[in-house]
Amino acid sequence: MDAQSPEGFAAQEEAGYLVAFDTTLTRELELEGLARDLVRGVQDARKKAGFEVQDRIALHLDLQGDAREAAEAWQEYLMSETLAETLVFAAADGFEADVEGGKAYLERLETVSHN
């Protein structure tokens, strides 16, 4: 017998086990998803700019709407994942890249050496 999922849930039954997930997208989940998209965009920009994986950066984000709200709500996560020492919500000089909801500007601060 196949599991029937009520509205807003996904269910799967196999080998006598039933697993169900709430698939409702809350505002918090939407913002978290946008923050993850921003991290991916900044990481892509770091690569295009030729930065080393360990380089610390100054990050400026010129964002609108939901992307701005997500970046503000998930600021610590964005900084940690992108090795940003600073995060400012404004346009700036530096390597410019399109990201979800606007532009990112990156400036290399230092390269960490592992000697």
Coordinates of C-alpha atoms in Angstrom, one line a residue:
M1 CA 0.0 0.0 0.0
D2 CA 1.3 3.5 -0.9
A3 CA 1.3 6.2 1.7
Q4 CA -1.1 9.1 1.0
S5 CA 0.3 12.5 1.8
P6 CA -2.0 15.2 3.2
E7 CA -1.7 18.7 1.7
G8 CA 1.6 20.3 2.7
F9 CA 3.4 17.0 3.4
A10 CA 5.4 14.4 1.5
A11 CA 5.4 10.8 2.7
Q12 CA 7.2 7.7 1.6
E13 CA 6.7 4.2 2.9
E14 CA 9.3 1.4 2.4
A15 CA 10.1 -1.8 4.3
G16 CA 7.5 -1.2 6.9
Y17 CA 8.7 2.4 7.7
L18 CA 6.8 5.6 7.0
V19 CA 8.5 8.9 6.8
A20 CA 6.6 12.2 6.3
F21 CA 8.0 15.7 5.8
D22 CA 6.3 19.0 6.2
T23 CA 6.9 20.8 2.8
T24 CA 5.4 24.1 3.8
L25 CA 7.8 27.0 2.9
T26 CA 7.9 29.5 5.8
R27 CA 9.3 33.0 5.5
E28 CA 12.3 31.9 7.5
L29 CA 13.0 29.0 5.1
E30 CA 12.7 31.3 2.1
L31 CA 15.2 33.8 3.6
E32 CA 17.6 31.0 4.5
G33 CA 17.4 29.8 0.9
L34 CA 18.1 33.2 -0.4
A35 CA 21.1 33.6 2.0
R36 CA 22.5 30.3 0.6
D37 CA 22.1 31.6 -2.9
L38 CA 24.0 34.7 -1.9
V39 CA 26.8 32.7 -0.4
R40 CA 27.0 30.7 -3.7
G41 CA 27.1 33.9 -5.7
V42 CA 29.8 35.4 -3.5
Q43 CA 31.9 32.2 -3.7
D44 CA 31.6 32.2 -7.5
A45 CA 32.7 35.9 -7.5
R46 CA 35.7 35.0 -5.3
K47 CA 36.7 32.4 -7.8
K48 CA 36.2 34.7 -10.9
A49 CA 38.3 37.4 -9.1
G50 CA 41.1 34.9 -8.7
F51 CA 41.1 34.9 -4.9
E52 CA 42.6 32.0 -3.0
V53 CA 40.3 29.8 -1.0
Q54 CA 41.7 31.1 2.3
D55 CA 41.7 34.8 1.3
R56 CA 39.9 37.1 3.7
I57 CA 37.6 39.7 2.1
A58 CA 35.8 42.9 2.6
L59 CA 32.3 42.3 1.3
H60 CA 29.8 45.0 0.1
L61 CA 26.3 44.0 -0.9
D62 CA 24.0 46.3 -2.8
L63 CA 20.8 44.4 -2.6
Q64 CA 17.1 45.0 -2.9
G65 CA 13.9 43.4 -1.5
D66 CA 14.0 39.9 -0.2
A67 CA 17.7 39.4 -0.9
R68 CA 18.5 42.4 1.3
E69 CA 16.3 41.0 4.1
A70 CA 17.9 37.6 3.8
A71 CA 21.4 39.1 3.9
E72 CA 20.6 41.1 7.0
A73 CA 19.0 38.1 8.8
W74 CA 21.8 35.7 7.9
Q75 CA 24.7 38.2 8.1
E76 CA 26.9 36.1 10.4
Y77 CA 26.4 33.0 8.2
L78 CA 27.3 35.0 5.0
M79 CA 30.4 36.4 6.6
S80 CA 31.5 33.0 8.0
E81 CA 31.0 31.1 4.7
T82 CA 32.6 33.7 2.5
L83 CA 35.5 34.6 4.9
A84 CA 34.3 38.2 5.0
E85 CA 35.9 40.3 7.7
T86 CA 33.5 43.1 7.1
L87 CA 30.0 43.3 5.5
V88 CA 28.6 46.6 4.4
F89 CA 25.2 47.1 2.7
A90 CA 26.3 49.6 0.0
A91 CA 28.0 49.7 -3.4
A92 CA 31.8 49.9 -3.3
D93 CA 35.0 49.6 -5.4
G94 CA 36.5 46.2 -5.9
F95 CA 35.6 43.1 -7.9
E96 CA 31.9 43.5 -8.9
A97 CA 29.6 40.5 -9.5
D98 CA 25.9 40.0 -10.0
V99 CA 24.3 38.0 -7.1
E100 CA 20.7 37.2 -6.1
G101 CA 18.9 40.5 -5.8
G102 CA 21.7 42.9 -6.7
K103 CA 25.5 43.2 -6.7
A104 CA 28.4 42.1 -4.6
Y105 CA 31.7 43.9 -4.4
L106 CA 34.7 42.1 -3.1
E107 CA 38.1 43.3 -1.9
R108 CA 40.9 40.9 -0.9
L109 CA 42.2 41.8 2.6
E110 CA 44.8 39.2 3.2
T111 CA 46.0 35.8 2.2
V112 CA 46.4 33.4 5.1
S113 CA 49.6 31.2 4.7
H114 CA 50.0 27.8 6.3
N115 CA 53.8 27.7 6.8

